[in-house]
Coordinates of C-alpha atoms in Angstrom, one line a residue:
Chain A
M139 CA 0.0 0.0 0.0
V140 CA 2.8 2.4 0.9
A141 CA 4.7 1.6 -2.3
E142 CA 1.5 2.1 -4.3
S143 CA 0.8 5.4 -2.6
L144 CA 4.3 6.8 -3.2
V145 CA 4.4 5.7 -6.9
H146 CA 0.9 7.1 -7.3
A147 CA 2.2 10.5 -6.3
D148 CA 5.2 10.3 -8.6
L149 CA 3.0 9.2 -11.5
R150 CA 0.9 12.4 -10.9
G151 CA 4.0 14.5 -10.8
I152 CA 3.7 15.3 -7.1
E153 CA 7.3 14.5 -6.3
S154 CA 7.0 15.9 -2.8
H155 CA 4.8 12.9 -1.9
G156 CA 6.5 10.3 -4.0
L157 CA 9.4 8.0 -3.5
S158 CA 11.3 10.9 -2.0
R159 CA 9.5 10.0 1.2
L160 CA 10.5 6.4 1.4
P161 CA 13.8 7.0 3.2
I162 CA 12.2 8.9 6.1
Y163 CA 9.4 6.3 6.4
V164 CA 12.1 3.6 6.8
Q165 CA 14.2 5.7 9.2
R166 CA 11.2 6.1 11.5
I167 CA 10.5 2.4 11.3
E168 CA 14.2 1.7 12.2
A169 CA 13.9 4.2 15.1
G170 CA 10.9 2.3 16.4
L171 CA 8.6 5.3 15.9
I172 CA 6.2 3.4 13.5
E173 CA 4.5 0.2 14.4
L174 CA 4.4 -2.6 11.8
S175 CA 2.9 -5.5 13.7
L176 CA -0.6 -4.3 14.7
P177 CA -3.2 -3.5 12.1
P178 CA -5.5 -0.4 12.4
E179 CA -8.5 -1.2 14.6
P180 CA -12.0 0.2 14.8
V181 CA -12.7 1.8 18.2
T182 CA -16.4 2.4 17.6
R183 CA -18.8 1.9 14.7
Q184 CA -22.3 3.3 15.1
G185 CA -24.8 4.3 12.4
A186 CA -22.9 6.0 9.7
T187 CA -19.8 6.9 11.7
S188 CA -16.6 5.0 12.7
L189 CA -13.6 5.9 14.8
I190 CA -10.4 4.0 13.9
D191 CA -7.3 3.7 16.0
G192 CA -4.4 3.6 13.5
K193 CA -2.2 1.9 16.1
N194 CA 0.7 4.0 14.8
Q195 CA 0.9 2.0 11.6
L196 CA 2.3 3.4 8.4
G197 CA 0.0 6.1 7.2
A198 CA -1.1 4.6 3.9
V199 CA -2.1 1.4 5.7
V200 CA -4.2 3.3 8.1
G201 CA -5.6 5.5 5.3
M202 CA -6.6 2.5 3.2
A203 CA -8.4 0.9 6.2
A204 CA -10.3 4.2 6.8
L205 CA -11.2 4.6 3.1
E206 CA -12.6 1.1 3.0
E207 CA -14.6 1.7 6.1
A208 CA -15.9 5.0 4.8
M209 CA -17.0 3.4 1.5
E210 CA -18.7 0.5 3.3
L211 CA -20.5 2.9 5.7
A212 CA -21.6 5.0 2.6
R213 CA -22.9 1.9 0.8
Q214 CA -25.0 1.1 3.9
N215 CA -26.1 4.6 4.9
G216 CA -25.7 6.9 1.9
I217 CA -22.8 8.6 3.7
G218 CA -19.9 7.4 5.8
F219 CA -17.8 9.5 8.2
V220 CA -14.6 7.9 9.6
G221 CA -12.4 9.6 12.1
V222 CA -8.8 8.3 12.6
R223 CA -6.3 8.8 15.4
H224 CA -2.8 7.5 16.0
S225 CA -1.8 7.6 12.3
N226 CA 1.3 8.8 10.5
H227 CA 2.1 10.7 7.3
F228 CA -0.3 9.0 4.9
G229 CA 1.1 10.1 1.6
S230 CA -0.8 12.1 -1.0
C231 CA -4.5 12.5 -0.2
S232 CA -5.2 12.0 -3.9
Y233 CA -4.4 8.3 -3.5
Y234 CA -7.6 7.8 -1.6
A235 CA -9.7 10.2 -3.7
E236 CA -8.6 8.3 -6.8
K237 CA -9.8 5.0 -5.4
A238 CA -13.2 6.4 -4.4
I239 CA -13.6 7.8 -7.9
A240 CA -12.9 4.4 -9.4
A241 CA -15.7 3.0 -7.1
G242 CA -18.1 5.7 -8.4
M243 CA -18.2 7.5 -5.1
I244 CA -17.6 11.0 -3.8
L245 CA -14.8 11.3 -1.2
L246 CA -13.6 14.1 1.0
V247 CA -10.3 13.5 2.9
L248 CA -8.9 15.7 5.5
S249 CA -5.7 15.4 7.5
N250 CA -3.9 17.4 10.1
A251 CA -0.1 17.8 9.9
P252 CA 2.8 19.2 11.9
S253 CA 2.9 22.9 12.7
A254 CA 3.9 25.2 9.8
M255 CA 1.3 28.0 9.8
A256 CA 0.5 30.7 12.4
P257 CA -3.1 31.7 13.1
T258 CA -4.0 35.1 11.5
G259 CA -2.2 37.8 13.6
G260 CA 0.2 35.2 15.1
I261 CA 3.9 34.8 14.1
Q262 CA 4.7 31.2 15.2
P263 CA 3.6 28.1 13.4
F264 CA 0.7 26.3 15.1
F265 CA -1.4 24.7 12.4
G266 CA -0.2 22.3 9.8
T267 CA -0.6 22.8 6.1
N268 CA -3.7 20.7 6.8
P269 CA -4.7 19.3 3.4
I270 CA -8.1 18.7 1.9
A271 CA -8.7 16.4 -1.0
I272 CA -11.9 15.7 -2.9
G273 CA -12.6 13.1 -5.5
I274 CA -15.8 13.2 -7.7
P275 CA -16.2 10.8 -10.6
A276 CA -17.1 11.9 -14.2
G277 CA -18.1 9.9 -17.3
E278 CA -16.0 10.5 -20.4
E279 CA -14.5 13.8 -19.1
P280 CA -11.7 13.8 -16.6
A281 CA -12.8 13.1 -13.0
Y282 CA -12.7 16.0 -10.5
L283 CA -9.8 15.5 -8.1
L284 CA -8.8 18.5 -5.9
D285 CA -5.8 17.9 -3.6
M286 CA -4.7 21.1 -1.8
A287 CA -2.9 22.3 1.3
T288 CA -4.6 25.1 3.2
S289 CA -1.4 27.1 3.0
V290 CA -0.6 29.2 -0.1
A291 CA 2.6 27.2 -0.7
A292 CA 4.4 24.1 0.6
R293 CA 7.3 24.6 2.9
G294 CA 9.3 22.4 0.5
K295 CA 9.0 25.1 -2.2
I296 CA 10.4 27.7 0.1
A297 CA 13.3 25.4 1.0
L298 CA 14.0 24.9 -2.7
A299 CA 14.0 28.7 -3.3
A300 CA 16.5 29.0 -0.4
K301 CA 18.7 26.3 -2.0
T302 CA 18.6 27.8 -5.5
G303 CA 18.9 31.4 -4.3
T304 CA 15.6 32.7 -5.7
T305 CA 13.0 35.0 -4.1
I306 CA 9.5 33.9 -3.2
P307 CA 6.2 35.7 -3.7
Q308 CA 5.1 37.9 -0.9
D309 CA 1.9 35.9 -0.1
W310 CA 3.7 32.7 0.7
A311 CA 5.1 33.4 4.2
I312 CA 5.9 35.8 7.0
D313 CA 9.3 36.2 8.7
A314 CA 9.8 35.6 12.5
D315 CA 8.5 39.1 13.2
G316 CA 5.3 38.4 11.3
L317 CA 6.3 40.7 8.4
P318 CA 5.7 39.7 4.7
T319 CA 9.0 38.6 3.0
H320 CA 10.4 37.7 -0.4
D321 CA 13.4 36.1 1.3
P322 CA 13.1 32.3 1.5
H323 CA 15.7 32.1 4.4
K324 CA 13.6 34.5 6.5
A325 CA 10.4 32.7 5.5
L326 CA 11.9 29.4 6.8
L327 CA 12.4 31.0 10.2
G328 CA 8.8 32.3 10.1
S329 CA 5.5 30.9 9.3
L330 CA 3.6 29.8 6.1
L331 CA 0.5 31.9 5.2
P332 CA -2.9 30.4 4.7
I333 CA -4.9 30.8 1.4
G334 CA -7.3 33.7 1.5
G335 CA -5.9 35.2 4.7
A336 CA -8.3 34.5 7.7
K337 CA -10.4 32.2 5.5
G338 CA -7.6 29.7 5.1
Y339 CA -6.8 30.1 8.8
G340 CA -10.4 29.1 9.5
L341 CA -10.3 26.2 7.1
S342 CA -7.1 24.8 8.6
M343 CA -8.4 25.1 12.1
F344 CA -11.6 23.3 11.1
I345 CA -9.6 20.4 9.6
D346 CA -7.5 20.3 12.8
I347 CA -10.5 20.2 15.1
L348 CA -12.2 17.4 13.1
C349 CA -9.0 15.3 12.6
G350 CA -7.4 16.0 16.0
L351 CA -9.9 17.0 18.7
L352 CA -12.8 14.9 17.6
T353 CA -10.8 11.7 16.9
G354 CA -8.4 11.9 19.9
A355 CA -5.3 12.4 17.7
A356 CA -2.9 15.2 18.3
A357 CA -3.9 18.7 17.2
G358 CA -2.2 22.1 16.7
A359 CA 1.4 22.3 17.9
S360 CA 1.2 18.8 19.4
V361 CA 1.3 17.0 16.1
K362 CA 4.8 15.6 15.8
S363 CA 7.1 16.3 12.9
L364 CA 8.0 13.6 10.4
Y365 CA 11.6 14.9 10.2
D366 CA 12.5 16.7 13.4
N367 CA 11.0 14.6 16.2
W368 CA 12.8 11.3 17.0
H369 CA 11.1 10.6 20.3
D370 CA 7.4 10.3 19.6
P371 CA 5.0 8.9 17.1
Q372 CA 3.4 11.6 15.0
N373 CA -0.2 10.8 16.2
I374 CA -1.7 12.4 13.1
G375 CA -5.5 12.4 12.6
H376 CA -7.6 12.0 9.5
V377 CA -11.2 12.2 8.4
F378 CA -12.7 10.3 5.5
L379 CA -16.2 11.3 4.4
C380 CA -17.7 9.3 1.6
I381 CA -21.0 9.9 -0.3
D382 CA -22.9 7.3 -2.2
V383 CA -24.1 9.2 -5.3
Q384 CA -26.9 6.7 -6.1
R385 CA -28.9 7.8 -3.0
F386 CA -29.6 11.0 -4.9
L387 CA -29.7 10.0 -8.5
P388 CA -28.6 7.0 -10.6
V389 CA -24.8 6.9 -11.0
D390 CA -25.0 7.0 -14.8
A391 CA -27.2 10.1 -14.7
F392 CA -24.8 11.8 -12.4
L393 CA -21.8 10.9 -14.6
Q394 CA -23.6 12.4 -17.6
K395 CA -24.4 15.6 -15.7
M396 CA -20.7 15.8 -14.6
D397 CA -19.6 15.5 -18.3
E398 CA -22.1 18.2 -19.4
Y399 CA -21.0 20.5 -16.6
I400 CA -17.3 20.0 -17.2
R401 CA -17.9 20.8 -20.9
E402 CA -19.7 24.0 -20.0
I403 CA -16.8 25.0 -17.8
K404 CA -14.3 24.3 -20.6
K405 CA -16.4 26.5 -23.0
V406 CA -16.1 29.6 -20.7
P407 CA -14.3 32.4 -22.7
R408 CA -10.6 32.4 -21.9
A409 CA -7.9 35.1 -21.2
A410 CA -5.6 35.8 -24.1
H411 CA -2.7 33.6 -22.9
V412 CA -4.8 30.6 -21.8
A413 CA -5.0 27.7 -24.2
E414 CA -7.5 25.6 -22.2
I415 CA -9.5 25.7 -19.0
L416 CA -8.6 22.7 -16.8
I417 CA -10.6 20.8 -14.2
P418 CA -9.0 20.2 -10.8
G419 CA -6.6 17.2 -11.1
E420 CA -6.6 17.3 -14.9
I421 CA -2.9 18.3 -15.2
E422 CA -1.9 15.5 -12.8
Q423 CA -4.1 13.0 -14.8
R424 CA -2.2 13.9 -18.0
K425 CA 1.2 13.6 -16.2
M426 CA 0.1 10.2 -15.0
A427 CA -0.8 9.0 -18.5
A428 CA 2.6 10.3 -19.8
H429 CA 4.6 8.7 -16.9
K430 CA 2.8 5.4 -17.4
Q431 CA 3.9 5.5 -21.0
D432 CA 7.5 6.8 -20.6
G433 CA 8.4 6.1 -17.0
I434 CA 8.8 8.5 -14.0
P435 CA 11.7 10.9 -14.3
L436 CA 13.1 10.6 -10.7
T437 CA 15.6 13.3 -9.7
Q438 CA 19.2 12.5 -9.1
T439 CA 18.7 13.2 -5.4
V440 CA 15.9 10.7 -5.0
V441 CA 17.9 8.0 -7.0
E442 CA 20.9 8.5 -4.7
D443 CA 18.7 8.4 -1.6
L444 CA 17.1 5.2 -2.8
N445 CA 20.5 3.7 -3.6
K446 CA 21.7 4.5 -0.2
L447 CA 18.6 3.0 1.4
C448 CA 18.8 -0.1 -0.7
S449 CA 22.5 -0.8 -0.1
G450 CA 21.8 -0.8 3.7
Y451 CA 19.4 -3.7 3.1
G452 CA 21.6 -5.5 0.6
I453 CA 19.2 -4.6 -2.3
D454 CA 20.5 -3.7 -5.8
L455 CA 18.2 -0.8 -6.8
A456 CA 18.9 -1.3 -10.6
Q457 CA 17.6 -4.8 -10.3
A458 CA 14.5 -3.7 -8.4
V459 CA 13.5 -1.2 -11.1
Y460 CA 10.9 -2.1 -13.6
R461 CA 8.5 -0.4 -16.0
V462 CA 4.8 -0.6 -15.5
Chain B
M91 CA -37.7 32.6 10.2
V92 CA -36.8 35.0 7.4
A93 CA -37.0 38.0 9.8
E94 CA -34.9 36.1 12.4
S95 CA -32.3 35.3 9.8
L96 CA -32.0 38.9 8.5
V97 CA -31.9 40.3 12.0
H98 CA -29.3 37.7 13.0
A99 CA -27.0 38.9 10.2
D100 CA -27.5 42.6 11.2
L101 CA -26.7 41.7 14.8
R102 CA -23.5 40.1 13.7
G103 CA -22.6 43.2 11.6
I104 CA -23.0 41.4 8.3
E105 CA -25.2 44.1 6.8
S106 CA -25.0 42.6 3.3
H107 CA -27.2 39.7 4.5
G108 CA -29.4 41.7 6.9
L109 CA -32.6 43.7 6.5
S110 CA -31.1 45.2 3.4
R111 CA -32.3 42.0 1.7
L112 CA -35.9 42.3 2.8
P113 CA -37.1 44.6 -0.1
I114 CA -35.8 42.2 -2.8
Y115 CA -37.4 39.2 -1.1
V116 CA -40.7 41.0 -1.0
Q117 CA -40.3 42.1 -4.7
R118 CA -39.7 38.5 -5.8
I119 CA -42.8 37.4 -3.8
E120 CA -44.8 40.1 -5.5
A121 CA -43.5 39.0 -8.9
G122 CA -44.7 35.5 -8.2
L123 CA -41.1 34.1 -8.2
I124 CA -41.2 32.8 -4.7
E125 CA -43.8 30.3 -3.5
L126 CA -45.3 30.9 -0.1
S127 CA -48.1 28.3 0.1
L128 CA -46.2 25.0 -0.1
P129 CA -43.8 23.9 2.6
P130 CA -40.4 22.3 1.7
E131 CA -40.9 18.5 1.2
P132 CA -38.6 15.5 1.6
V133 CA -38.1 13.7 -1.7
T134 CA -36.1 10.7 -0.3
R135 CA -34.8 9.8 3.2
Q136 CA -32.6 6.7 3.4
G137 CA -30.0 5.9 6.0
A138 CA -28.2 9.0 7.0
T139 CA -29.1 11.1 3.9
S140 CA -32.1 13.1 2.8
L141 CA -33.0 15.0 -0.3
I142 CA -35.4 18.0 0.2
D143 CA -37.4 19.8 -2.4
G144 CA -37.5 23.4 -1.3
K145 CA -40.7 23.9 -3.4
N146 CA -39.3 27.4 -4.2
Q147 CA -40.1 28.6 -0.7
L148 CA -38.3 31.5 0.9
G149 CA -34.7 30.4 1.4
A150 CA -34.6 30.7 5.2
V151 CA -37.8 28.5 5.5
V152 CA -36.1 25.8 3.3
G153 CA -32.8 26.2 5.1
M154 CA -34.4 25.7 8.5
A155 CA -36.2 22.5 7.3
A156 CA -32.9 21.2 6.0
L157 CA -31.1 22.0 9.2
E158 CA -33.7 20.3 11.4
E159 CA -33.5 17.2 9.1
A160 CA -29.7 17.1 9.2
M161 CA -29.7 17.4 13.0
E162 CA -32.3 14.6 13.3
L163 CA -30.3 12.3 10.9
A164 CA -27.2 13.1 12.9
R165 CA -28.8 12.2 16.2
Q166 CA -29.9 8.8 14.7
N167 CA -26.8 8.0 12.6
G168 CA -24.0 10.1 14.0
I169 CA -23.9 12.1 10.8
G170 CA -26.6 13.6 8.6
F171 CA -26.3 14.7 5.0
V172 CA -29.1 16.7 3.5
G173 CA -29.2 17.9 -0.1
V174 CA -31.6 20.6 -1.1
R175 CA -33.0 21.7 -4.4
H176 CA -35.5 24.4 -5.6
S177 CA -34.5 26.9 -2.9
N178 CA -33.8 30.6 -2.9
H179 CA -31.3 33.0 -1.3
F180 CA -31.3 31.6 2.3
G181 CA -29.7 34.5 4.1
S182 CA -26.5 34.3 6.0
C183 CA -25.1 30.7 6.4
S184 CA -24.1 31.6 9.9
Y185 CA -27.7 31.6 10.9
Y186 CA -27.9 27.8 10.6
A187 CA -24.4 27.2 12.0
E188 CA -25.3 29.2 15.1
K189 CA -28.4 27.0 15.7
A190 CA -26.3 23.8 15.4
I191 CA -23.8 25.2 17.9
A192 CA -26.6 25.9 20.3
A193 CA -27.6 22.3 20.0
G194 CA -24.0 21.1 20.7
M195 CA -23.5 19.8 17.2
I196 CA -21.0 20.4 14.4
L197 CA -22.5 21.8 11.2
L198 CA -21.2 22.3 7.7
V199 CA -23.4 24.4 5.3
L200 CA -22.7 24.8 1.6
S201 CA -24.8 26.7 -1.0
N202 CA -24.3 27.6 -4.6
A203 CA -25.2 31.0 -5.8
P204 CA -25.6 33.0 -9.1
S205 CA -22.6 33.4 -11.4
A206 CA -19.9 35.9 -10.3
M207 CA -16.6 34.0 -10.6
A208 CA -14.8 32.6 -13.7
P209 CA -12.9 29.3 -13.5
T210 CA -9.2 29.7 -13.4
G211 CA -8.1 30.8 -16.9
G212 CA -11.6 31.9 -17.9
I213 CA -12.8 35.5 -18.1
Q214 CA -16.6 35.2 -17.7
P215 CA -18.5 34.5 -14.5
F216 CA -19.6 30.9 -14.2
F217 CA -19.5 29.9 -10.5
G218 CA -21.2 31.8 -7.7
T219 CA -19.3 33.1 -4.6
N220 CA -20.5 29.7 -3.3
P221 CA -20.2 30.1 0.5
I222 CA -19.2 27.6 3.1
A223 CA -20.1 27.9 6.8
I224 CA -19.0 25.8 9.7
G225 CA -20.1 25.9 13.3
I226 CA -18.4 24.1 16.1
P227 CA -19.4 24.5 19.7
A228 CA -16.9 25.4 22.5
G229 CA -17.4 25.6 26.3
E230 CA -16.4 28.9 28.0
E231 CA -14.5 30.2 25.0
P232 CA -16.2 31.6 21.9
A233 CA -17.6 29.0 19.6
Y234 CA -15.9 28.5 16.2
L235 CA -18.1 30.0 13.4
L236 CA -16.6 30.3 10.0
D237 CA -18.8 31.8 7.3
M238 CA -16.9 32.6 4.1
A239 CA -17.4 33.0 0.4
T240 CA -15.0 31.1 -1.9
S241 CA -14.3 34.4 -3.6
V242 CA -11.7 36.8 -2.2
A243 CA -14.2 39.6 -1.9
A244 CA -18.0 40.1 -2.2
R245 CA -19.3 41.8 -5.4
G246 CA -21.1 44.2 -3.0
K247 CA -17.7 45.5 -1.8
I248 CA -16.6 46.2 -5.4
A249 CA -19.9 48.0 -6.1
L250 CA -19.3 50.1 -3.0
A251 CA -15.8 51.1 -4.2
A252 CA -17.3 52.1 -7.5
K253 CA -19.8 54.3 -5.8
T254 CA -17.3 55.9 -3.4
G255 CA -14.6 56.3 -6.1
T256 CA -11.9 54.2 -4.4
T257 CA -9.6 51.6 -5.9
I258 CA -9.7 47.9 -5.0
P259 CA -6.9 45.4 -4.2
Q260 CA -5.5 43.6 -7.3
D261 CA -6.5 40.2 -6.0
W262 CA -10.2 40.9 -5.9
A263 CA -11.2 40.7 -9.5
I264 CA -10.2 40.6 -13.2
D265 CA -11.6 42.8 -15.9
A266 CA -13.5 41.7 -19.0
D267 CA -10.3 40.7 -20.7
G268 CA -9.1 38.6 -17.7
L269 CA -6.5 41.1 -16.6
P270 CA -6.0 42.1 -12.9
T271 CA -7.4 45.5 -12.1
H272 CA -7.6 48.1 -9.3
D273 CA -10.6 49.8 -11.0
P274 CA -13.9 48.7 -9.5
H275 CA -15.8 49.8 -12.6
K276 CA -13.7 47.4 -14.8
A277 CA -14.0 44.7 -12.1
L278 CA -17.8 44.9 -12.2
L279 CA -17.7 44.2 -16.0
G280 CA -15.3 41.2 -15.3
S281 CA -15.2 38.4 -12.8
L282 CA -14.5 37.9 -9.1
L283 CA -11.3 36.0 -8.2
P284 CA -11.4 32.9 -6.0
I285 CA -9.3 32.6 -2.8
G286 CA -6.0 30.9 -3.3
G287 CA -6.2 30.9 -7.1
A288 CA -7.0 27.5 -8.5
K289 CA -7.6 26.2 -5.0
G290 CA -10.6 28.4 -4.6
Y291 CA -11.8 27.6 -8.1
G292 CA -11.7 23.9 -7.0
L293 CA -13.6 24.6 -3.8
S294 CA -16.2 26.6 -5.5
M295 CA -16.7 23.9 -8.1
F296 CA -17.0 21.2 -5.4
I297 CA -19.7 23.2 -3.6
D298 CA -21.6 23.7 -6.9
I299 CA -21.4 20.0 -7.8
L300 CA -22.7 18.9 -4.4
C301 CA -25.4 21.6 -4.1
G302 CA -26.4 21.6 -7.7
L303 CA -25.6 18.5 -9.7
L304 CA -26.2 16.0 -6.8
T305 CA -29.4 17.5 -5.6
G306 CA -31.0 18.4 -8.9
A307 CA -30.9 22.2 -8.3
A308 CA -29.4 24.5 -10.9
A309 CA -25.6 24.7 -11.1
G310 CA -23.0 27.0 -12.7
A311 CA -24.3 29.7 -15.0
S312 CA -27.9 28.2 -14.6
V313 CA -28.4 29.5 -11.1
K314 CA -30.7 32.5 -11.4
S315 CA -29.9 35.9 -10.1
L316 CA -31.7 37.3 -7.1
Y317 CA -31.7 40.8 -8.7
D318 CA -31.5 40.5 -12.4
N319 CA -33.8 37.7 -13.4
W320 CA -37.5 38.4 -13.2
H321 CA -38.7 35.3 -15.1
D322 CA -37.5 32.3 -13.2
P323 CA -37.2 31.0 -9.7
Q324 CA -33.5 30.9 -8.5
N325 CA -33.4 27.1 -8.0
I326 CA -30.5 27.4 -5.6
G327 CA -29.1 24.2 -4.0
H328 CA -27.7 23.7 -0.5
V329 CA -26.1 21.0 1.5
F330 CA -26.3 20.6 5.3
L331 CA -23.9 18.2 6.9
C332 CA -24.3 17.7 10.7
I333 CA -22.0 15.7 13.0
D334 CA -23.1 14.4 16.4
V335 CA -20.0 15.0 18.6
Q336 CA -21.0 12.4 21.2
R337 CA -20.5 9.5 18.8
F338 CA -16.8 10.2 19.2
L339 CA -16.4 11.5 22.8
P340 CA -18.7 12.9 25.5
V341 CA -19.9 16.5 24.6
D342 CA -18.5 17.9 27.8
A343 CA -15.1 16.5 27.1
F344 CA -15.2 17.9 23.6
L345 CA -16.2 21.4 24.8
Q346 CA -13.3 21.3 27.3
K347 CA -10.8 20.3 24.6
M348 CA -12.1 23.1 22.4
D349 CA -11.6 25.6 25.2
E350 CA -8.0 24.4 25.8
Y351 CA -7.3 24.4 22.1
I352 CA -8.7 28.0 21.6
R353 CA -6.6 29.2 24.6
E354 CA -3.5 27.7 23.0
I355 CA -4.2 29.5 19.8
K356 CA -4.7 32.8 21.6
K357 CA -1.3 32.3 23.3
V358 CA 0.6 32.1 20.0
P359 CA 3.1 35.0 19.9
R360 CA 1.6 38.0 17.9
A361 CA 2.9 40.4 15.3
A362 CA 3.8 43.9 16.7
H363 CA 0.5 45.6 15.7
V364 CA -1.8 42.7 16.7
A365 CA -3.6 43.1 20.1
E366 CA -5.2 39.7 20.1
I367 CA -5.6 36.5 18.1
L368 CA -9.3 36.0 17.2
I369 CA -11.2 32.7 16.6
P370 CA -13.3 32.5 13.4
G371 CA -16.6 34.3 14.2
E372 CA -15.4 36.0 17.3
I373 CA -15.5 39.5 15.9
E374 CA -19.1 38.9 14.8
Q375 CA -20.0 37.5 18.2
R376 CA -18.7 40.7 19.9
K377 CA -20.7 42.8 17.5
M378 CA -23.8 40.8 18.3
A379 CA -23.3 41.3 22.0
A380 CA -22.9 45.1 21.4
H381 CA -25.8 45.4 19.1
K382 CA -28.1 43.5 21.4
Q383 CA -27.2 46.0 24.1
D384 CA -27.3 49.2 22.0
G385 CA -29.4 48.3 19.0
I386 CA -28.4 47.8 15.4
P387 CA -27.2 50.9 13.6
L388 CA -29.0 50.6 10.2
T389 CA -27.8 52.7 7.4
Q390 CA -29.9 55.6 6.0
T391 CA -30.4 53.6 2.8
V392 CA -31.7 50.6 4.5
V393 CA -34.1 52.7 6.6
E394 CA -35.4 54.5 3.5
D395 CA -35.8 51.2 1.7
L396 CA -37.7 49.7 4.6
N397 CA -39.9 52.9 4.9
K398 CA -40.7 52.6 1.2
L399 CA -41.5 48.9 1.5
C400 CA -43.7 49.5 4.6
S401 CA -45.7 52.4 3.2
G402 CA -46.7 50.2 0.2
Y403 CA -48.3 47.8 2.8
G404 CA -49.8 50.6 5.0
I405 CA -47.3 49.9 7.8
D406 CA -45.7 52.6 9.9
L407 CA -42.0 51.6 10.2
A408 CA -41.5 53.8 13.3
Q409 CA -44.3 51.9 15.1
A410 CA -42.9 48.5 14.0
V411 CA -39.5 49.1 15.5
Y412 CA -38.6 47.9 19.0
R413 CA -35.5 47.0 20.9
V414 CA -34.7 43.4 21.8

């Protein structure tokens, strides 16, 4: 599951959530901070809701258990709401959204994450970049797949700008005094900014309350870093909300409506420099098709990291590689 | 219900959704575009989901029926999902969120709205400012109440800038050619911009799909204007999603966790000019307390409009006014 989740992200061109994460996952397993022996376990299941204890398993394993539970609850009740505690970094949210789409269902996935973003008016990170992903199937047109952080930019993009010596847009981050900055070095000592100002702060807080406070996972500044904390499990929380379309109209009719709707959107008059209006997830879907054809262009850094990882386990990376 | 919804908005200082809307509601009733005789009616109710036909009733009447249904479903199933079609402008979303908070429940309200915002890359309005509101109860600390449009700014703010001859920030809107503009007149001929660029476009589209396509209400450019269309009902769609906290932990324990969490957020170090970190909805809650004490300061325009409306019905506005 973890391998599939990471390759899924690389196929979609989301390198930040691809094989580049494998070394840190393995390092945390080696450090005893991720549990491999116990499977995720339901704590309660009542009506259309479930609470799952991830038992500190690898995030993708916990996420898949929650997805299956949410889809099962939705089949029975029209909607399924699954809260998850004691989980870890669970890869790209789009991994789960894509599976729901394939099953003809609507899925909303939320997760909290380690501190990176201050509340509006604050200058120290408190909330994570708390992502939200939504998958909605379509017929012949590309499915809708939104996968977004509630911050304007990812911390990784700022780190990259610092490395390459470029400036960053002023709406990405504030410095340690809370002032807007174009300097990525100052931004890394400060705090990411939420989308839409106080609106993004509100959305991030909502995700944290549902994923953290409601489920019994960590929340706010208590969510542990994947990279910087070597003492504690992350105790990340997720929420999976699944809707069974056919409670409202036949699936075929819905897919046809989605197709017509998407075609209407694509027909909206465009700005001079815009060749085409794209649906959320369409760029990634095209990258996936291309990468399935031509292979995934991994960066030299990722290949070196994987080689290093493999050699420690007596594996020859070149022999392990194959094309889909 | 409508009166309460409008006064609720004015109490919170959200004048755009207060008594200023009463004249247009009455005009649409007079024009036969809103139905007063038939109550909203459930189309289907299965498991934890319902579909309600608003029967073109006043929006607040439809919204209250949907809220009660969502809360009832949540009590039975832990979560309740209610889709609504054939509705009208239903006032401020916060009206419903506040009632769920009072009942100790978590509520998410979505609504689509008439076209005002282009998809990313487009230059003509297609999506509404499709709002999202969320209510989450707290104990002694102020409850969390987020009520936001998925556009950066409301069209009304741009119209006001055009009237008063001021410029607007560049991230509010594009002109008719899709270019960023500081000129409110050009902006009014163009399109509002979503929060977070393509992220807000994605969120707005998600809300439209759920409220419009899934329920059988209008969607996209087919949602009728409250002000400019005098031939058709609006056919707005809503979604009410209610979560029963006690399926996950005792309500008292949750409220205590919320209080501790809010106190942590308020303790985050602040920027030099910031006196206090506020929780979503806190400003409005303070305004409400002040207005309940001192009365609501209606603008001269609203008072004149109400006078005009009243005189047509032989009502003396001065006699109708009282303090809470």
